[in-house]
Amino acid sequence: MKNLKRQWKFIVVLIAGAVGLISQFALHSKSLFSIGNLQFPVHAIIIDIIGILMAISLLLEIFHDWKPGRYGVDILAVIAVVSTILIGDVWAEWMILVMMTGGETLEDYATGQANKELRALLDKTPRIANKLVDGKITEVKVDDLQVGDTILIKPGQQVPVDGQIVKGTSSFDQSSLTGESVPVTKNPGDELMSGSVNGDVAVEMKVTKAAKDSEYQSIVALVKSSQAQPAKFVKMADRYAIPFTVISLIIGGVAWAVSGDATRFAEVMVVASPCPLLIAAPVALVSGMSSMSAHHIIVKSGPTLEKLARAKTFAFDKTGTLTENQLIVDQVVTDDKSFDQKELQSLAASVEQQSSHVIASSLVKATDKDLIHPVTNLKETTAQGVEGDVDGKHVKVGKLSFVAPGHEKLNVTSTAVYVSVDGKFAGYITLKDKMRPESPKTIERLRRQGAEDIMMLTGDHKQVAEKVAKEAGITDVRSELLPSQKIQAIKDVPKHLRPVVMTGDGVNDAPSLTAADVGIAMGAKGATAASESADAVIMVNDISKVNDAVAISKHTMKVANIDVLTAIGVVIIIELIAFTGVIPAFWGAILQEVVDMITISLGLLAKTKPSDKQFGLEEK
């Protein structure tokens, strides 16, 4: 609504100018009345009315911003507008109004364009459940489920509310909630979290929590809560507002005192109009956002660029962010000298080739096709494993208790499948998340770009998390975290190590993305919940784009600061010239437009390529 209000202000100012031009030049409007030396023709009345309304609106905004301690450059805009009204320079007044409203509208437009496609979190929330009543399935609204109801979770369906399995055994993909990369087998009596996805077997579940109290819905609530409490942010121009305002008022006041003519004050105030300050940052930020887009990064708002440029702490999710969320074979360990590693993997992959389980498909994918042989007498035991005959050998692959009872003391901390051949334990194969090839380099470059702390926040097991972190070059590892604990970890970052940038994907990352000063979502595979909550979305499957985002932000803010300071310097010089009385208000407004053009041209330099140092490609 606020953005719409700003756009209407800009449109009204343009319409007022057009009507004023027609009235003055086409209709040759005459003065309706005069006060002293001031004449009030139709076009002047129209623009003055708009100017007065804008000044009142700005005063209200100043009062609103003043209360929480924010100071803006708008006070100079009000003084400039009132001054031009008092000295009767209508078109100088109109020019000031155009630049005041146009700068805000430009930034709002860019922000709106970036936000357009990112609306999906609530659409992903489960809405319908299959309730079992006297053995029959009845579709009901999720919100109507009561604690104690029994529902059916079909294969491939999302668990609608938290509950407990009462019948059936299946594997559940909880990666979008906990970050755990491997589906978890759930048996009768085990708890299920809403938002997890069922595997291949239908199960019956007793509802233990109403929809509003369940895990997935709690995540949605956390996102809303984080969005309702955005990180504090002060506009760049506000930093220079107080000194610039004070200097301008002093120059104008002294000019009035020395000359004894109030018009001299008005002339200084016209050239002191904060239009360059108001437009410098938006032009540079929009240019930076355009550069981001060219690098396949969508940035939702200009303030994101400023916070990214100053970021000191970077946090990463593991699964699907630092890793590819794809399992690869890590180790093949044999327990029988009759088999070497190659043969053991061949036998296991041959038996697993018809299974749809993620571990089985990953093992088959990682095995040379020439090593996968036909299997007969194939039998699958739900949530335990598979067995069959390969090249005359009876092979069992799966859980240790299924494959080789009696070997339960074997301590393997990684994700693993166990293998027995002809009833004898033959060994095991461990699998790990496949590290993105660009992850270690990304972490290294972030340190070169000024990152003081880099941490990994994940719901996965400690041993798995530490192994991935070591490979990526991260020493600060937080594992086995729930979404609320990730948020707390971000909130606990001390002030001197902020802003904090969080990068992740999946539903479980959405709250922590909104809790961070800057949230970056890996959106290439449609991580819509994370994208909705993020400040920036990487649209390609490449985490090194985080480096690009930081580099572009640093470059953009460097250009923006130079632009603002240059504009201030030029304006103060013109103010000093106006101090002498040689620049009438009309020509002061013209000079203002020249400064505006210089400001815009400098701001567009943000679209140029950042330096190698900003990209983190040079050694410090």
Coordinates of C-alpha atoms in Angstrom, one line a residue:
M1 CA 0.0 0.0 0.0
K2 CA 2.9 2.4 0.8
N3 CA 4.5 1.7 -2.6
L4 CA 1.1 2.4 -4.3
K5 CA 0.8 5.7 -2.4
R6 CA 4.3 6.8 -3.6
Q7 CA 3.5 5.9 -7.2
W8 CA 0.3 7.9 -7.1
K9 CA 2.2 10.9 -5.7
F10 CA 4.5 10.7 -8.7
I11 CA 1.6 10.4 -11.2
V12 CA -0.2 13.3 -9.6
V13 CA 2.9 15.5 -9.8
L14 CA 3.3 14.7 -13.5
I15 CA -0.4 15.3 -14.3
A16 CA -0.2 18.7 -12.4
G17 CA 2.8 19.6 -14.5
A18 CA 1.1 18.7 -17.8
V19 CA -2.1 20.6 -16.8
G20 CA 0.1 23.6 -15.7
L21 CA 1.9 23.6 -19.1
I22 CA -1.4 23.5 -21.0
S23 CA -2.9 26.2 -18.8
Q24 CA 0.1 28.5 -19.1
F25 CA 1.1 28.2 -22.8
A26 CA -1.9 26.8 -24.6
L27 CA -4.7 28.6 -22.8
H28 CA -2.6 31.6 -21.8
S29 CA -3.9 31.6 -18.3
K30 CA -4.2 34.9 -16.5
S31 CA -3.7 35.6 -12.8
L32 CA -6.9 34.8 -10.8
F33 CA -5.6 37.1 -8.0
S34 CA -2.4 38.6 -6.6
I35 CA -0.9 39.3 -3.2
G36 CA 1.6 42.1 -3.2
N37 CA 4.1 41.3 -6.0
L38 CA 3.0 37.7 -6.2
Q39 CA 0.8 36.6 -9.1
F40 CA -1.4 33.5 -8.9
P41 CA -2.3 32.3 -12.4
V42 CA -4.2 28.9 -12.8
H43 CA -1.0 26.8 -13.4
A44 CA 0.7 28.3 -10.4
I45 CA -2.4 27.6 -8.2
I46 CA -2.5 24.0 -9.4
I47 CA 1.2 23.3 -8.8
D48 CA 1.2 25.2 -5.5
I49 CA -1.7 23.1 -4.2
I50 CA 0.1 19.9 -5.1
G51 CA 3.3 21.3 -3.5
I52 CA 1.5 22.2 -0.3
L53 CA -0.1 18.8 -0.1
M54 CA 3.3 17.1 -0.7
A55 CA 4.9 19.3 1.9
I56 CA 2.3 18.3 4.5
S57 CA 2.7 14.7 3.5
L58 CA 6.4 14.9 4.0
L59 CA 6.1 16.6 7.3
L60 CA 3.8 13.8 8.5
E61 CA 6.4 11.3 7.4
I62 CA 9.2 13.2 9.1
F63 CA 7.2 13.2 12.3
H64 CA 6.6 9.5 12.0
D65 CA 10.3 8.7 11.3
W66 CA 11.5 11.2 14.0
K67 CA 9.9 9.2 16.8
P68 CA 11.9 6.0 16.4
G69 CA 15.1 8.1 16.0
R70 CA 15.4 8.2 12.2
Y71 CA 16.3 11.4 10.4
G72 CA 15.8 12.0 6.7
V73 CA 16.7 14.6 4.1
D74 CA 13.0 15.3 3.6
I75 CA 13.2 18.4 5.9
L76 CA 15.2 20.1 3.2
A77 CA 12.7 19.1 0.5
V78 CA 9.9 20.7 2.5
I79 CA 11.9 23.9 3.0
A80 CA 12.8 23.9 -0.8
V81 CA 9.1 23.5 -1.8
V82 CA 7.9 26.2 0.6
S83 CA 10.6 28.5 -0.5
T84 CA 9.8 28.2 -4.2
I85 CA 6.1 28.8 -3.4
L86 CA 6.9 32.0 -1.4
I87 CA 9.1 33.4 -4.2
G88 CA 6.6 32.4 -6.8
D89 CA 8.9 30.1 -8.9
V90 CA 6.4 27.5 -10.0
W91 CA 8.5 25.4 -12.3
A92 CA 11.4 25.3 -9.9
E93 CA 8.9 24.0 -7.4
W94 CA 7.5 21.4 -9.9
M95 CA 11.1 20.1 -10.7
I96 CA 11.7 19.5 -7.0
L97 CA 8.4 17.6 -6.7
V98 CA 9.2 15.4 -9.7
M99 CA 12.6 14.4 -8.4
M100 CA 11.3 13.9 -4.8
T101 CA 8.6 11.5 -5.9
G102 CA 10.4 10.0 -8.9
G103 CA 13.4 8.6 -6.9
E104 CA 11.1 6.7 -4.5
T105 CA 8.9 5.4 -7.3
L106 CA 12.0 4.1 -9.2
E107 CA 13.2 2.1 -6.2
D108 CA 9.6 0.8 -5.4
Y109 CA 9.2 -0.3 -9.0
A110 CA 12.4 -2.4 -9.0
T111 CA 11.4 -3.9 -5.6
G112 CA 8.0 -4.9 -6.9
Q113 CA 9.4 -6.5 -10.0
A114 CA 11.8 -8.6 -8.0
N115 CA 9.0 -9.8 -5.7
K116 CA 6.5 -10.7 -8.4
E117 CA 7.1 -14.5 -8.7
L118 CA 7.9 -15.3 -5.1
R119 CA 4.5 -16.4 -3.6
A120 CA 4.4 -20.1 -2.7
L121 CA 4.8 -20.9 1.0
L122 CA 1.2 -21.0 2.1
D123 CA 0.2 -22.8 -1.1
K124 CA 2.5 -25.7 0.0
T125 CA 0.8 -26.1 3.3
P126 CA -1.2 -29.4 3.5
R127 CA -4.9 -28.7 3.3
I128 CA -6.7 -32.1 2.9
A129 CA -6.3 -35.3 4.9
N130 CA -7.6 -38.8 4.5
K131 CA -9.4 -39.5 7.7
L132 CA -10.3 -43.1 8.5
V133 CA -13.8 -43.5 9.9
D134 CA -15.0 -47.1 10.5
G135 CA -12.5 -48.4 8.0
K136 CA -13.6 -45.9 5.3
I137 CA -11.6 -43.0 3.9
T138 CA -13.1 -39.6 4.2
E139 CA -11.4 -36.4 2.9
V140 CA -11.5 -33.7 5.5
K141 CA -9.8 -30.3 5.9
V142 CA -6.6 -30.5 7.8
D143 CA -7.7 -27.7 10.1
D144 CA -10.7 -29.9 11.1
L145 CA -8.5 -32.8 12.3
Q146 CA -8.7 -33.5 16.1
V147 CA -6.2 -35.1 18.4
G148 CA -6.9 -38.8 18.4
D149 CA -8.2 -39.0 14.8
T150 CA -6.7 -41.7 12.6
I151 CA -5.6 -40.8 9.1
L152 CA -4.1 -42.6 6.1
I153 CA -0.9 -41.4 4.6
K154 CA -0.6 -42.7 1.1
P155 CA 2.7 -43.3 -0.8
G156 CA 4.1 -40.0 -2.0
Q157 CA 1.8 -37.9 0.2
Q158 CA 2.8 -35.2 2.6
V159 CA 2.1 -35.7 6.3
P160 CA -0.6 -33.1 7.1
V161 CA -0.2 -32.9 10.9
D162 CA 2.1 -34.3 13.6
G163 CA 1.2 -37.8 14.6
Q164 CA 2.2 -41.3 15.5
I165 CA 2.2 -44.4 13.3
V166 CA -0.3 -47.0 14.4
K167 CA 0.0 -49.4 11.4
G168 CA 2.5 -49.9 8.6
T169 CA 6.2 -49.2 8.1
S170 CA 7.6 -46.9 5.5
S171 CA 10.5 -44.5 4.9
F172 CA 9.9 -40.7 5.1
D173 CA 11.7 -37.9 3.5
Q174 CA 12.3 -35.3 6.2
S175 CA 14.9 -33.3 4.3
S176 CA 12.7 -30.2 3.8
L177 CA 12.2 -30.1 7.6
T178 CA 15.3 -31.3 9.3
G179 CA 17.9 -31.1 6.5
E180 CA 18.6 -34.9 7.0
S181 CA 19.6 -36.1 3.6
V182 CA 18.6 -39.7 3.9
P183 CA 14.9 -40.8 4.2
V184 CA 14.2 -42.2 7.7
T185 CA 12.3 -45.5 8.3
K186 CA 9.3 -45.1 10.6
N187 CA 7.7 -48.0 12.3
P188 CA 4.5 -48.3 14.4
G189 CA 4.9 -46.1 17.5
D190 CA 7.3 -43.7 15.8
E191 CA 6.5 -40.0 15.6
L192 CA 5.8 -38.3 12.3
M193 CA 6.3 -34.6 11.6
S194 CA 3.9 -32.7 9.3
G195 CA 5.6 -31.7 6.1
S196 CA 7.6 -35.0 5.7
V197 CA 6.8 -37.0 2.6
N198 CA 5.9 -40.7 2.7
G199 CA 7.8 -43.2 0.6
D200 CA 6.4 -46.4 -1.0
V201 CA 4.1 -47.9 1.7
A202 CA 0.8 -46.5 3.0
V203 CA 0.7 -46.1 6.8
E204 CA -2.0 -45.2 9.3
M205 CA -1.3 -42.4 11.7
K206 CA -3.0 -41.2 14.9
V207 CA -3.1 -37.4 15.1
T208 CA -1.2 -36.1 18.2
K209 CA -1.3 -32.4 17.4
A210 CA -3.8 -30.1 15.8
A211 CA -2.8 -28.4 12.6
K212 CA -2.0 -25.1 14.2
D213 CA 0.5 -26.8 16.6
S214 CA 2.2 -29.1 14.1
E215 CA 5.7 -28.8 12.8
Y216 CA 5.1 -27.5 9.3
Q217 CA 2.5 -25.0 10.4
S218 CA 4.9 -23.8 13.1
I219 CA 7.4 -23.1 10.4
V220 CA 4.9 -21.1 8.5
A221 CA 4.1 -19.2 11.7
L222 CA 7.9 -18.6 12.3
V223 CA 8.2 -17.1 8.8
K224 CA 5.3 -14.8 9.4
S225 CA 6.8 -13.7 12.8
S226 CA 10.2 -13.0 11.3
Q227 CA 8.6 -11.0 8.4
A228 CA 6.7 -9.0 11.0
Q229 CA 9.9 -8.0 12.7
P230 CA 12.3 -7.0 9.9
A231 CA 15.9 -6.2 10.6
K232 CA 16.5 -2.5 11.4
F233 CA 17.8 -0.6 8.4
V234 CA 18.7 3.1 7.9
K235 CA 18.7 4.4 4.4
M236 CA 22.1 5.5 3.0
A237 CA 21.0 9.1 2.4
D238 CA 20.0 9.4 6.1
R239 CA 23.6 9.1 7.1
Y240 CA 24.5 12.3 5.4
A241 CA 21.2 14.0 6.1
I242 CA 22.0 15.9 9.3
P243 CA 25.4 17.4 8.2
F244 CA 24.1 18.2 4.8
T245 CA 20.9 19.8 6.2
V246 CA 22.8 21.8 8.8
I247 CA 25.4 23.1 6.2
S248 CA 22.7 24.1 3.8
L249 CA 20.6 25.9 6.4
I250 CA 23.7 27.8 7.6
I251 CA 24.6 28.9 4.1
G252 CA 21.0 30.0 3.4
G253 CA 20.6 31.7 6.7
V254 CA 23.9 33.6 6.4
A255 CA 22.9 34.6 2.8
W256 CA 19.6 36.0 4.1
A257 CA 21.3 37.8 7.0
V258 CA 24.1 39.3 4.9
S259 CA 21.7 40.4 2.0
G260 CA 18.7 41.3 4.2
D261 CA 16.6 39.6 1.5
A262 CA 14.6 36.5 2.2
T263 CA 14.7 35.6 -1.5
R264 CA 18.4 34.9 -1.2
F265 CA 17.5 32.2 1.4
A266 CA 15.0 30.7 -1.0
E267 CA 17.5 30.7 -3.8
V268 CA 20.0 28.8 -1.7
M269 CA 17.2 26.3 -0.6
V270 CA 16.3 25.6 -4.2
V271 CA 19.8 24.5 -5.1
A272 CA 20.0 22.7 -1.7
S273 CA 17.1 20.5 -2.6
P274 CA 17.9 16.9 -1.6
C275 CA 16.9 15.5 -5.0
P276 CA 20.4 14.2 -5.8
L277 CA 20.6 12.5 -2.4
L278 CA 17.1 11.0 -2.9
I279 CA 17.9 9.7 -6.4
A280 CA 21.6 8.8 -6.1
A281 CA 21.0 5.6 -4.0
P282 CA 17.9 4.3 -5.9
V283 CA 19.7 4.6 -9.3
A284 CA 22.8 2.9 -8.0
L285 CA 20.7 0.2 -6.2
V286 CA 18.5 -0.5 -9.2
S287 CA 21.7 -0.7 -11.4
G288 CA 23.1 -3.2 -8.8
M289 CA 19.9 -5.2 -8.8
S290 CA 20.1 -5.3 -12.6
S291 CA 23.6 -6.6 -12.4
M292 CA 22.5 -9.2 -10.0
S293 CA 19.8 -10.3 -12.4
A294 CA 22.4 -10.7 -15.1
H295 CA 24.3 -13.0 -12.8
H296 CA 21.1 -15.1 -12.2
I297 CA 20.4 -13.6 -8.8
I298 CA 17.1 -12.0 -7.9
V299 CA 17.3 -9.4 -5.2
K300 CA 14.0 -8.3 -3.7
S301 CA 15.0 -4.8 -2.4
G302 CA 17.7 -2.2 -2.5
P303 CA 18.5 -2.4 1.3
T304 CA 19.6 -6.0 0.7
L305 CA 22.5 -4.8 -1.3
E306 CA 23.7 -2.5 1.5
K307 CA 23.5 -5.3 4.2
L308 CA 25.2 -7.8 1.9
A309 CA 28.1 -5.4 1.3
R310 CA 28.6 -5.0 5.0
A311 CA 28.1 -8.7 6.0
K312 CA 30.5 -10.2 8.4
T313 CA 28.9 -13.5 9.2
F314 CA 27.7 -16.1 6.7
A315 CA 25.7 -19.2 7.7
F316 CA 24.9 -22.1 5.4
D317 CA 22.5 -25.0 5.5
K318 CA 24.1 -28.3 4.5
T319 CA 21.8 -30.5 2.5
G320 CA 21.0 -29.0 -0.9
T321 CA 23.2 -25.9 -0.2
L322 CA 26.7 -27.0 0.5
T323 CA 25.9 -30.4 -0.9
E324 CA 24.0 -31.5 -3.9
N325 CA 21.4 -33.5 -1.9
Q326 CA 22.7 -36.6 -3.9
L327 CA 24.3 -39.6 -2.2
I328 CA 27.6 -41.0 -3.5
V329 CA 29.6 -44.0 -2.5
D330 CA 32.2 -43.0 0.2
Q331 CA 33.8 -46.3 1.3
V332 CA 33.5 -50.0 0.4
V333 CA 34.7 -52.1 3.4
T334 CA 35.0 -55.8 3.0
D335 CA 34.9 -58.3 5.9
D336 CA 35.6 -61.4 3.8
K337 CA 38.8 -61.9 1.9
S338 CA 36.8 -63.8 -0.7
F339 CA 35.5 -60.5 -2.0
D340 CA 37.4 -57.4 -3.1
Q341 CA 35.8 -54.0 -3.0
K342 CA 34.8 -54.0 -6.6
E343 CA 33.0 -57.3 -6.4
L344 CA 31.2 -56.4 -3.2
Q345 CA 29.8 -53.2 -4.7
S346 CA 28.9 -55.1 -7.9
L347 CA 26.9 -57.7 -5.9
A348 CA 25.1 -55.1 -3.8
A349 CA 24.2 -52.8 -6.7
S350 CA 22.9 -55.8 -8.7
V351 CA 20.4 -56.7 -5.9
E352 CA 19.4 -53.0 -5.4
Q353 CA 18.9 -52.2 -9.1
Q354 CA 15.1 -52.6 -8.9
S355 CA 14.6 -50.7 -5.6
S356 CA 13.3 -47.2 -5.6
H357 CA 14.8 -46.3 -2.3
V358 CA 17.2 -43.3 -2.5
I359 CA 20.1 -45.2 -1.0
A360 CA 19.6 -48.1 -3.5
S361 CA 19.3 -45.8 -6.5
S362 CA 22.3 -43.8 -5.4
L363 CA 24.4 -47.0 -5.1
V364 CA 23.2 -48.2 -8.5
K365 CA 24.0 -44.9 -10.1
A366 CA 27.5 -44.9 -8.6
T367 CA 28.3 -48.4 -10.0
D368 CA 29.6 -49.1 -13.4
K369 CA 26.8 -50.5 -15.6
D370 CA 29.1 -53.4 -16.6
L371 CA 29.3 -54.5 -13.0
I372 CA 25.5 -54.7 -12.5
H373 CA 24.3 -58.3 -13.2
P374 CA 20.9 -59.9 -13.5
V375 CA 19.2 -60.8 -10.3
T376 CA 16.7 -63.6 -9.6
N377 CA 14.5 -64.6 -6.8
L378 CA 14.4 -61.0 -5.7
K379 CA 12.6 -60.3 -2.4
E380 CA 12.1 -57.1 -0.5
T381 CA 11.4 -56.8 3.2
T382 CA 9.8 -53.5 3.9
A383 CA 12.1 -51.1 5.8
Q384 CA 14.8 -53.8 6.2
G385 CA 16.4 -54.6 2.9
V386 CA 16.4 -56.7 -0.2
E387 CA 17.8 -60.1 -1.2
G388 CA 18.2 -62.2 -4.3
D389 CA 20.5 -64.4 -6.3
V390 CA 23.4 -63.0 -8.4
D391 CA 25.8 -65.2 -10.3
G392 CA 24.8 -68.2 -8.2
K393 CA 25.3 -66.3 -4.9
H394 CA 22.5 -65.4 -2.4
V395 CA 23.0 -61.7 -1.6
K396 CA 21.3 -59.7 1.1
V397 CA 21.6 -55.9 1.3
G398 CA 20.1 -53.6 3.8
K399 CA 20.1 -52.9 7.6
L400 CA 22.7 -54.7 9.7
S401 CA 20.0 -56.5 11.8
F402 CA 18.5 -57.9 8.5
V403 CA 21.7 -58.8 6.7
A404 CA 23.9 -60.2 9.6
P405 CA 22.2 -60.6 13.0
G406 CA 24.8 -60.7 15.7
H407 CA 27.0 -58.0 14.2
E408 CA 25.0 -55.2 15.8
K409 CA 28.1 -54.0 17.7
L410 CA 29.7 -52.8 14.5
N411 CA 29.9 -49.0 14.9
V412 CA 29.5 -47.2 11.6
T413 CA 28.5 -43.5 12.0
S414 CA 28.0 -42.8 8.3
T415 CA 25.0 -43.7 6.2
A416 CA 25.6 -47.3 5.2
V417 CA 24.2 -50.5 3.6
Y418 CA 25.4 -53.9 4.8
V419 CA 26.0 -56.9 2.6
S420 CA 26.0 -60.7 3.3
V421 CA 26.7 -63.4 0.7
D422 CA 25.4 -66.9 1.2
G423 CA 24.5 -66.1 4.8
K424 CA 27.9 -64.7 5.7
F425 CA 28.6 -61.1 6.5
A426 CA 30.7 -59.7 3.6
G427 CA 31.1 -56.0 4.4
Y428 CA 29.4 -52.7 4.1
I429 CA 29.2 -49.6 1.8
T430 CA 29.0 -46.1 3.2
L431 CA 27.5 -43.2 1.3
K432 CA 27.8 -39.5 1.8
D433 CA 26.2 -36.3 0.5
K434 CA 27.9 -35.2 -2.7
M435 CA 29.7 -31.9 -2.0
R436 CA 29.1 -29.2 -4.5
P437 CA 32.4 -28.9 -6.3
E438 CA 32.2 -25.1 -5.9
S439 CA 31.5 -25.1 -2.1
P440 CA 35.1 -25.1 -0.7
K441 CA 36.1 -22.4 -3.1
T442 CA 33.1 -20.4 -2.2
I443 CA 33.9 -20.5 1.5
E444 CA 37.6 -19.6 0.8
R445 CA 36.5 -16.6 -1.4
L446 CA 34.0 -15.4 1.2
R447 CA 36.9 -15.1 3.7
R448 CA 38.8 -13.1 1.1
Q449 CA 35.8 -10.9 0.7
G450 CA 35.8 -10.0 4.4
A451 CA 33.8 -12.7 6.1
E452 CA 34.8 -12.9 9.8
D453 CA 32.8 -15.9 10.7
I454 CA 31.3 -18.8 8.6
M455 CA 29.1 -21.4 10.1
M456 CA 27.0 -24.4 9.0
L457 CA 23.6 -24.9 10.5
T458 CA 22.0 -28.3 9.8
G459 CA 19.5 -30.8 11.2
D460 CA 21.7 -33.7 10.1
H461 CA 23.7 -35.9 12.4
K462 CA 26.8 -34.6 14.1
Q463 CA 29.3 -37.0 12.4
V464 CA 27.9 -36.4 8.9
A465 CA 27.8 -32.6 9.5
E466 CA 31.3 -32.4 10.7
K467 CA 32.6 -34.4 7.8
V468 CA 30.9 -32.2 5.2
A469 CA 32.0 -29.0 7.1
K470 CA 35.6 -30.2 7.1
E471 CA 35.5 -30.8 3.4
A472 CA 34.0 -27.4 2.8
G473 CA 36.5 -25.6 5.0
I474 CA 34.0 -24.6 7.7
T475 CA 35.1 -24.9 11.4
D476 CA 31.9 -23.5 13.1
V477 CA 29.5 -26.4 12.8
R478 CA 26.0 -26.6 14.5
S479 CA 24.3 -29.9 13.9
E480 CA 21.0 -31.7 14.8
L481 CA 19.2 -28.4 14.8
L482 CA 15.4 -27.9 14.5
P483 CA 14.2 -24.8 12.6
S484 CA 13.7 -22.8 15.8
Q485 CA 17.3 -23.6 17.0
K486 CA 18.6 -22.4 13.7
I487 CA 16.9 -19.1 14.3
Q488 CA 18.3 -18.9 17.8
A489 CA 21.8 -19.5 16.4
I490 CA 21.4 -16.6 14.1
K491 CA 20.0 -14.3 16.8
D492 CA 22.9 -15.2 19.1
V493 CA 25.5 -13.8 16.6
P494 CA 27.0 -10.8 18.5
K495 CA 26.4 -7.3 17.2
H496 CA 30.1 -6.8 16.0
L497 CA 29.7 -9.8 13.7
R498 CA 26.6 -8.6 12.0
P499 CA 25.0 -8.3 9.4
V500 CA 24.4 -12.1 9.1
V501 CA 23.7 -13.8 5.8
M502 CA 22.0 -17.1 5.8
T503 CA 22.0 -19.3 2.6
G504 CA 19.7 -22.4 2.3
D505 CA 16.9 -24.2 0.6
G506 CA 13.9 -26.2 1.6
V507 CA 11.0 -25.4 4.0
N508 CA 13.2 -25.9 7.1
D509 CA 15.4 -23.0 6.1
A510 CA 12.6 -20.5 5.6
P511 CA 12.4 -19.2 9.2
S512 CA 16.2 -18.8 9.5
L513 CA 16.3 -17.0 6.2
T514 CA 13.9 -14.4 7.5
A515 CA 15.6 -14.2 10.9
A516 CA 18.9 -13.4 9.2
D517 CA 19.8 -9.8 8.1
V518 CA 20.0 -11.2 4.6
G519 CA 18.5 -14.5 3.5
I520 CA 19.7 -16.1 0.3
A521 CA 17.7 -19.1 -1.2
M522 CA 19.0 -21.7 -3.6
G523 CA 15.9 -21.5 -5.8
A524 CA 17.1 -23.4 -8.9
K525 CA 15.1 -26.5 -8.1
G526 CA 11.9 -24.7 -7.0
A527 CA 12.7 -24.2 -3.3
T528 CA 9.6 -21.9 -3.2
A529 CA 9.2 -21.7 0.6
A530 CA 12.8 -20.7 1.1
S531 CA 12.5 -18.3 -1.9
E532 CA 9.4 -16.7 -0.4
S533 CA 11.2 -15.9 2.8
A534 CA 14.6 -14.9 1.3
D535 CA 15.8 -11.4 0.4
A536 CA 17.7 -12.8 -2.6
V537 CA 17.2 -16.0 -4.7
I538 CA 19.9 -17.7 -6.7
M539 CA 18.2 -19.0 -9.8
V540 CA 21.0 -21.4 -10.9
N541 CA 22.3 -24.5 -9.1
D542 CA 25.6 -22.8 -8.2
I543 CA 26.5 -21.7 -4.6
S544 CA 29.4 -19.6 -5.8
K545 CA 26.7 -17.1 -6.8
V546 CA 26.9 -16.0 -3.1
N547 CA 30.4 -14.7 -3.9
D548 CA 28.9 -12.8 -6.9
A549 CA 26.2 -11.4 -4.8
V550 CA 28.7 -10.0 -2.2
A551 CA 31.0 -8.6 -4.9
I552 CA 28.1 -6.9 -6.8
S553 CA 26.8 -5.5 -3.5
K554 CA 30.2 -4.1 -2.5
H555 CA 30.7 -2.5 -5.9
T556 CA 27.2 -1.1 -5.9
M557 CA 27.5 0.5 -2.5
K558 CA 30.9 1.9 -3.4
V559 CA 29.4 3.5 -6.5
A560 CA 26.4 4.7 -4.5
N561 CA 28.5 6.3 -1.7
I562 CA 30.7 8.0 -4.3
D563 CA 27.6 9.2 -6.1
V564 CA 26.0 10.6 -2.9
L565 CA 29.2 12.4 -1.8
T566 CA 29.8 13.8 -5.2
A567 CA 26.2 15.1 -5.4
I568 CA 26.6 16.7 -1.9
G569 CA 29.9 18.3 -2.9
V570 CA 28.6 19.7 -6.1
V571 CA 25.4 21.0 -4.5
I572 CA 27.3 22.7 -1.7
I573 CA 29.5 24.5 -4.3
I574 CA 26.4 25.7 -6.1
E575 CA 24.9 26.8 -2.8
L576 CA 28.0 28.9 -2.2
I577 CA 27.5 30.5 -5.6
A578 CA 23.8 31.1 -4.9
F579 CA 24.9 32.7 -1.7
T580 CA 26.2 35.6 -3.8
G581 CA 22.8 36.1 -5.4
V582 CA 24.0 35.4 -9.0
I583 CA 21.7 32.3 -9.4
P584 CA 18.0 33.1 -9.5
A585 CA 15.7 30.3 -8.3
F586 CA 14.7 29.2 -11.8
W587 CA 18.3 28.7 -12.9
G588 CA 19.0 27.1 -9.5
A589 CA 16.4 24.5 -10.4
I590 CA 18.0 24.0 -13.8
L591 CA 21.4 23.5 -12.2
Q592 CA 19.7 21.0 -9.8
E593 CA 18.6 19.0 -12.9
V594 CA 22.2 19.1 -14.2
V595 CA 23.4 17.7 -10.8
D596 CA 20.6 15.1 -11.1
M597 CA 21.8 14.0 -14.5
I598 CA 25.4 13.7 -13.1
T599 CA 24.0 11.7 -10.2
I600 CA 22.1 9.4 -12.5
S601 CA 25.1 8.9 -14.8
L602 CA 27.4 8.0 -11.8
G603 CA 24.7 5.7 -10.4
L604 CA 24.6 3.7 -13.6
L605 CA 28.3 2.8 -13.1
A606 CA 27.0 0.2 -10.6
K607 CA 26.2 -2.0 -13.6
T608 CA 29.9 -2.2 -14.5
K609 CA 31.9 -5.3 -13.5
P610 CA 33.2 -5.4 -9.9
S611 CA 37.0 -5.8 -9.3
D612 CA 38.7 -9.2 -8.8
K613 CA 39.3 -8.2 -5.2
Q614 CA 35.5 -7.6 -4.6
F615 CA 34.9 -11.0 -6.2
G616 CA 37.3 -12.6 -3.7
L617 CA 39.7 -13.7 -6.5
E618 CA 42.7 -11.9 -5.2
E619 CA 44.7 -12.8 -2.1
K620 CA 44.4 -10.3 0.7

